[in-house]
């Protein structure tokens, strides 16, 4: 099990507490990256576009 070198939080701790230690955990803990990719697929946030009433963006 890997740990975040910045806050020393392990993947096991994240699973037990449901809290991520710091923002770097998402980059540093391989198991966390894989779990997020499995849950959400593509890692790129695409957002949404607002569509106006006439159908134009």
PDB file of N, CA and C in Angstrom:
ATOM      1  N   UNK A   1       0.853  -1.180   0.000  1.00  0.00           N
ATOM      2  CA  UNK A   1       0.000   0.000   0.000  1.00  0.00           C
ATOM      3  C   UNK A   1       0.897   1.241   0.000  1.00  0.00           C
ATOM      4  N   UNK A   2       0.624   2.108  -0.913  1.00  0.00           N
ATOM      5  CA  UNK A   2       1.438   3.328  -0.984  1.00  0.00           C
ATOM      6  C   UNK A   2       0.870   4.416  -0.071  1.00  0.00           C
ATOM      7  N   UNK A   3       1.746   5.346   0.275  1.00  0.00           N
ATOM      8  CA  UNK A   3       1.365   6.490   1.102  1.00  0.00           C
ATOM      9  C   UNK A   3       1.724   7.760   0.365  1.00  0.00           C
ATOM     10  N   UNK A   4       0.986   8.804   0.656  1.00  0.00           N
ATOM     11  CA  UNK A   4       1.294  10.113   0.110  1.00  0.00           C
ATOM     12  C   UNK A   4       2.545  10.639   0.810  1.00  0.00           C
ATOM     13  N   UNK A   5       3.578  11.031   0.064  1.00  0.00           N
ATOM     14  CA  UNK A   5       4.789  11.530   0.700  1.00  0.00           C
ATOM     15  C   UNK A   5       4.619  12.928   1.319  1.00  0.00           C
ATOM     16  N   UNK A   6       3.533  13.602   1.012  1.00  0.00           N
ATOM     17  CA  UNK A   6       3.309  14.954   1.516  1.00  0.00           C
ATOM     18  C   UNK A   6       2.566  14.965   2.851  1.00  0.00           C
ATOM     19  N   UNK A   7       1.576  14.069   3.005  1.00  0.00           N
ATOM     20  CA  UNK A   7       0.796  14.072   4.252  1.00  0.00           C
ATOM     21  C   UNK A   7       0.832  12.736   4.983  1.00  0.00           C
ATOM     22  N   UNK A   8       1.478  11.740   4.363  1.00  0.00           N
ATOM     23  CA  UNK A   8       1.656  10.414   4.957  1.00  0.00           C
ATOM     24  C   UNK A   8       0.350   9.630   5.103  1.00  0.00           C
ATOM     25  N   UNK A   9      -0.675   9.976   4.339  1.00  0.00           N
ATOM     26  CA  UNK A   9      -1.945   9.254   4.356  1.00  0.00           C
ATOM     27  C   UNK A   9      -1.845   8.052   3.423  1.00  0.00           C
ATOM     28  N   UNK A  10      -2.330   6.907   3.876  1.00  0.00           N
ATOM     29  CA  UNK A  10      -2.309   5.704   3.046  1.00  0.00           C
ATOM     30  C   UNK A  10      -3.679   5.494   2.389  1.00  0.00           C
ATOM     31  N   UNK A  11      -3.685   4.687   1.361  1.00  0.00           N
ATOM     32  CA  UNK A  11      -4.933   4.348   0.679  1.00  0.00           C
ATOM     33  C   UNK A  11      -5.885   3.654   1.655  1.00  0.00           C
ATOM     34  N   UNK A  12      -5.331   2.806   2.511  1.00  0.00           N
ATOM     35  CA  UNK A  12      -6.141   2.117   3.517  1.00  0.00           C
ATOM     36  C   UNK A  12      -6.840   3.103   4.445  1.00  0.00           C
ATOM     37  N   UNK A  13      -6.124   4.143   4.863  1.00  0.00           N
ATOM     38  CA  UNK A  13      -6.722   5.178   5.721  1.00  0.00           C
ATOM     39  C   UNK A  13      -7.859   5.893   4.994  1.00  0.00           C
ATOM     40  N   UNK A  14      -7.673   6.167   3.711  1.00  0.00           N
ATOM     41  CA  UNK A  14      -8.714   6.831   2.923  1.00  0.00           C
ATOM     42  C   UNK A  14      -9.948   5.945   2.855  1.00  0.00           C
ATOM     43  N   UNK A  15      -9.747   4.644   2.659  1.00  0.00           N
ATOM     44  CA  UNK A  15     -10.884   3.719   2.612  1.00  0.00           C
ATOM     45  C   UNK A  15     -11.615   3.657   3.953  1.00  0.00           C
ATOM     46  N   UNK A  16     -10.870   3.689   5.046  1.00  0.00           N
ATOM     47  CA  UNK A  16     -11.473   3.580   6.379  1.00  0.00           C
ATOM     48  C   UNK A  16     -12.195   4.854   6.800  1.00  0.00           C
ATOM     49  N   UNK A  17     -11.635   6.013   6.463  1.00  0.00           N
ATOM     50  CA  UNK A  17     -12.186   7.275   6.961  1.00  0.00           C
ATOM     51  C   UNK A  17     -13.025   8.029   5.936  1.00  0.00           C
ATOM     52  N   UNK A  18     -12.874   7.684   4.662  1.00  0.00           N
ATOM     53  CA  UNK A  18     -13.527   8.391   3.546  1.00  0.00           C
ATOM     54  C   UNK A  18     -13.004   9.820   3.392  1.00  0.00           C
ATOM     55  N   UNK A  19     -11.830  10.101   3.968  1.00  0.00           N
ATOM     56  CA  UNK A  19     -11.205  11.417   3.837  1.00  0.00           C
ATOM     57  C   UNK A  19      -9.842  11.273   3.187  1.00  0.00           C
ATOM     58  N   UNK A  20      -9.560  12.138   2.216  1.00  0.00           N
ATOM     59  CA  UNK A  20      -8.254  12.183   1.578  1.00  0.00           C
ATOM     60  C   UNK A  20      -7.409  13.169   2.375  1.00  0.00           C
ATOM     61  N   UNK A  21      -6.141  12.822   2.614  1.00  0.00           N
ATOM     62  CA  UNK A  21      -5.278  13.640   3.455  1.00  0.00           C
ATOM     63  C   UNK A  21      -4.973  15.013   2.895  1.00  0.00           C
ATOM     64  N   UNK A  22      -4.658  15.093   1.596  1.00  0.00           N
ATOM     65  CA  UNK A  22      -4.336  16.373   0.973  1.00  0.00           C
ATOM     66  C   UNK A  22      -4.596  16.270  -0.526  1.00  0.00           C
ATOM     67  N   UNK A  23      -4.496  17.372  -1.220  1.00  0.00           N
ATOM     68  CA  UNK A  23      -4.775  17.364  -2.658  1.00  0.00           C
ATOM     69  C   UNK A  23      -3.753  16.542  -3.438  1.00  0.00           C
ATOM     70  N   UNK A  24      -2.564  16.395  -2.895  1.00  0.00           N
ATOM     71  CA  UNK A  24      -1.515  15.623  -3.578  1.00  0.00           C
ATOM     72  C   UNK A  24      -1.783  14.117  -3.546  1.00  0.00           C
ATOM     73  N   UNK A  25      -2.615  13.664  -2.628  1.00  0.00           N
ATOM     74  CA  UNK A  25      -2.948  12.235  -2.547  1.00  0.00           C
ATOM     75  C   UNK A  25      -3.479  11.720  -3.880  1.00  0.00           C
ATOM     76  N   UNK A  26      -4.254  12.559  -4.568  1.00  0.00           N
ATOM     77  CA  UNK A  26      -4.840  12.155  -5.844  1.00  0.00           C
ATOM     78  C   UNK A  26      -3.778  11.881  -6.902  1.00  0.00           C
ATOM     79  N   UNK A  27      -2.624  12.499  -6.778  1.00  0.00           N
ATOM     80  CA  UNK A  27      -1.530  12.309  -7.721  1.00  0.00           C
ATOM     81  C   UNK A  27      -0.543  11.248  -7.254  1.00  0.00           C
ATOM     82  N   UNK A  28      -0.399  11.087  -5.955  1.00  0.00           N
ATOM     83  CA  UNK A  28       0.674  10.259  -5.398  1.00  0.00           C
ATOM     84  C   UNK A  28       0.282   8.826  -5.066  1.00  0.00           C
ATOM     85  N   UNK A  29      -0.975   8.569  -4.753  1.00  0.00           N
ATOM     86  CA  UNK A  29      -1.402   7.227  -4.342  1.00  0.00           C
ATOM     87  C   UNK A  29      -1.999   6.513  -5.551  1.00  0.00           C
ATOM     88  N   UNK A  30      -1.241   5.569  -6.072  1.00  0.00           N
ATOM     89  CA  UNK A  30      -1.624   4.877  -7.304  1.00  0.00           C
ATOM     90  C   UNK A  30      -2.976   4.175  -7.175  1.00  0.00           C
ATOM     91  N   UNK A  31      -3.234   3.529  -6.041  1.00  0.00           N
ATOM     92  CA  UNK A  31      -4.512   2.830  -5.843  1.00  0.00           C
ATOM     93  C   UNK A  31      -5.686   3.799  -5.907  1.00  0.00           C
ATOM     94  N   UNK A  32      -5.497   5.006  -5.382  1.00  0.00           N
ATOM     95  CA  UNK A  32      -6.550   6.021  -5.413  1.00  0.00           C
ATOM     96  C   UNK A  32      -6.801   6.483  -6.844  1.00  0.00           C
ATOM     97  N   UNK A  33      -5.733   6.695  -7.590  1.00  0.00           N
ATOM     98  CA  UNK A  33      -5.885   7.098  -8.996  1.00  0.00           C
ATOM     99  C   UNK A  33      -6.635   6.030  -9.784  1.00  0.00           C
ATOM    100  N   UNK A  34      -6.300   4.765  -9.557  1.00  0.00           N
ATOM    101  CA  UNK A  34      -6.970   3.675 -10.267  1.00  0.00           C
ATOM    102  C   UNK A  34      -8.445   3.566  -9.875  1.00  0.00           C
ATOM    103  N   UNK A  35      -8.733   3.734  -8.577  1.00  0.00           N
ATOM    104  CA  UNK A  35     -10.125   3.657  -8.107  1.00  0.00           C
ATOM    105  C   UNK A  35     -10.966   4.777  -8.717  1.00  0.00           C
ATOM    106  N   UNK A  36     -10.414   5.979  -8.770  1.00  0.00           N
ATOM    107  CA  UNK A  36     -11.147   7.114  -9.344  1.00  0.00           C
ATOM    108  C   UNK A  36     -11.368   6.904 -10.833  1.00  0.00           C
ATOM    109  N   UNK A  37     -10.356   6.415 -11.514  1.00  0.00           N
ATOM    110  CA  UNK A  37     -10.499   6.158 -12.951  1.00  0.00           C
ATOM    111  C   UNK A  37     -11.552   5.087 -13.195  1.00  0.00           C
ATOM    112  N   UNK A  38     -11.579   4.065 -12.349  1.00  0.00           N
ATOM    113  CA  UNK A  38     -12.569   2.995 -12.484  1.00  0.00           C
ATOM    114  C   UNK A  38     -13.986   3.521 -12.250  1.00  0.00           C
ATOM    115  N   UNK A  39     -14.138   4.427 -11.262  1.00  0.00           N
ATOM    116  CA  UNK A  39     -15.464   4.976 -10.951  1.00  0.00           C
ATOM    117  C   UNK A  39     -15.939   5.978 -11.991  1.00  0.00           C
ATOM    118  N   UNK A  40     -15.024   6.849 -12.435  1.00  0.00           N
ATOM    119  CA  UNK A  40     -15.428   7.977 -13.262  1.00  0.00           C
ATOM    120  C   UNK A  40     -14.950   7.919 -14.705  1.00  0.00           C
ATOM    121  N   UNK A  41     -14.152   6.916 -15.050  1.00  0.00           N
ATOM    122  CA  UNK A  41     -13.671   6.818 -16.421  1.00  0.00           C
ATOM    123  C   UNK A  41     -12.592   7.836 -16.710  1.00  0.00           C
ATOM    124  N   UNK A  42     -12.787   8.614 -17.753  1.00  0.00           N
ATOM    125  CA  UNK A  42     -11.802   9.597 -18.193  1.00  0.00           C
ATOM    126  C   UNK A  42     -11.485  10.576 -17.070  1.00  0.00           C
ATOM    127  N   UNK A  43     -10.204  10.856 -16.854  1.00  0.00           N
ATOM    128  CA  UNK A  43      -9.786  11.731 -15.760  1.00  0.00           C
ATOM    129  C   UNK A  43      -9.946  13.210 -16.090  1.00  0.00           C
ATOM    130  N   UNK A  44     -10.297  13.555 -17.303  1.00  0.00           N
ATOM    131  CA  UNK A  44     -10.412  14.948 -17.699  1.00  0.00           C
ATOM    132  C   UNK A  44     -11.823  15.450 -17.442  1.00  0.00           C
ATOM    133  N   UNK A  45     -11.934  16.538 -16.687  1.00  0.00           N
ATOM    134  CA  UNK A  45     -13.240  17.138 -16.445  1.00  0.00           C
ATOM    135  C   UNK A  45     -13.655  17.914 -17.687  1.00  0.00           C
ATOM    136  N   UNK A  46     -14.813  17.592 -18.207  1.00  0.00           N
ATOM    137  CA  UNK A  46     -15.275  18.229 -19.430  1.00  0.00           C
ATOM    138  C   UNK A  46     -16.310  19.313 -19.163  1.00  0.00           C
ATOM    139  N   UNK A  47     -16.934  19.288 -18.005  1.00  0.00           N
ATOM    140  CA  UNK A  47     -17.917  20.315 -17.660  1.00  0.00           C
ATOM    141  C   UNK A  47     -19.160  20.245 -18.530  1.00  0.00           C
ATOM    142  N   UNK A  48     -19.974  21.254 -18.428  1.00  0.00           N
ATOM    143  CA  UNK A  48     -21.197  21.339 -19.222  1.00  0.00           C
ATOM    144  C   UNK A  48     -21.254  22.711 -19.873  1.00  0.00           C
ATOM    145  N   UNK A  49     -21.942  22.777 -20.987  1.00  0.00           N
ATOM    146  CA  UNK A  49     -22.158  24.052 -21.642  1.00  0.00           C
ATOM    147  C   UNK A  49     -23.600  24.473 -21.464  1.00  0.00           C
ATOM    148  N   UNK A  50     -23.802  25.733 -21.253  1.00  0.00           N
ATOM    149  CA  UNK A  50     -25.149  26.263 -21.103  1.00  0.00           C
ATOM    150  C   UNK A  50     -25.772  26.409 -22.487  1.00  0.00           C
ATOM    151  N   UNK A  51     -26.993  25.900 -22.644  1.00  0.00           N
ATOM    152  CA  UNK A  51     -27.712  26.013 -23.905  1.00  0.00           C
ATOM    153  C   UNK A  51     -28.802  27.053 -23.718  1.00  0.00           C
ATOM    154  N   UNK A  52     -28.817  28.044 -24.575  1.00  0.00           N
ATOM    155  CA  UNK A  52     -29.815  29.091 -24.490  1.00  0.00           C
ATOM    156  C   UNK A  52     -31.148  28.573 -25.019  1.00  0.00           C
ATOM    157  N   UNK A  53     -32.198  29.316 -24.790  1.00  0.00           N
ATOM    158  CA  UNK A  53     -33.548  28.898 -25.163  1.00  0.00           C
ATOM    159  C   UNK A  53     -33.686  28.563 -26.637  1.00  0.00           C
ATOM    160  N   UNK A  54     -32.974  29.277 -27.508  1.00  0.00           N
ATOM    161  CA  UNK A  54     -33.118  29.022 -28.943  1.00  0.00           C
ATOM    162  C   UNK A  54     -32.253  27.846 -29.410  1.00  0.00           C
ATOM    163  N   UNK A  55     -31.590  27.158 -28.472  1.00  0.00           N
ATOM    164  CA  UNK A  55     -30.790  25.998 -28.801  1.00  0.00           C
ATOM    165  C   UNK A  55     -29.341  26.299 -29.108  1.00  0.00           C
ATOM    166  N   UNK A  56     -28.982  27.578 -29.171  1.00  0.00           N
ATOM    167  CA  UNK A  56     -27.578  27.950 -29.427  1.00  0.00           C
ATOM    168  C   UNK A  56     -26.777  27.950 -28.139  1.00  0.00           C
ATOM    169  N   UNK A  57     -25.483  27.793 -28.299  1.00  0.00           N
ATOM    170  CA  UNK A  57     -24.593  27.814 -27.147  1.00  0.00           C
ATOM    171  C   UNK A  57     -24.126  29.232 -26.908  1.00  0.00           C
TER     172      UNK A  57
END
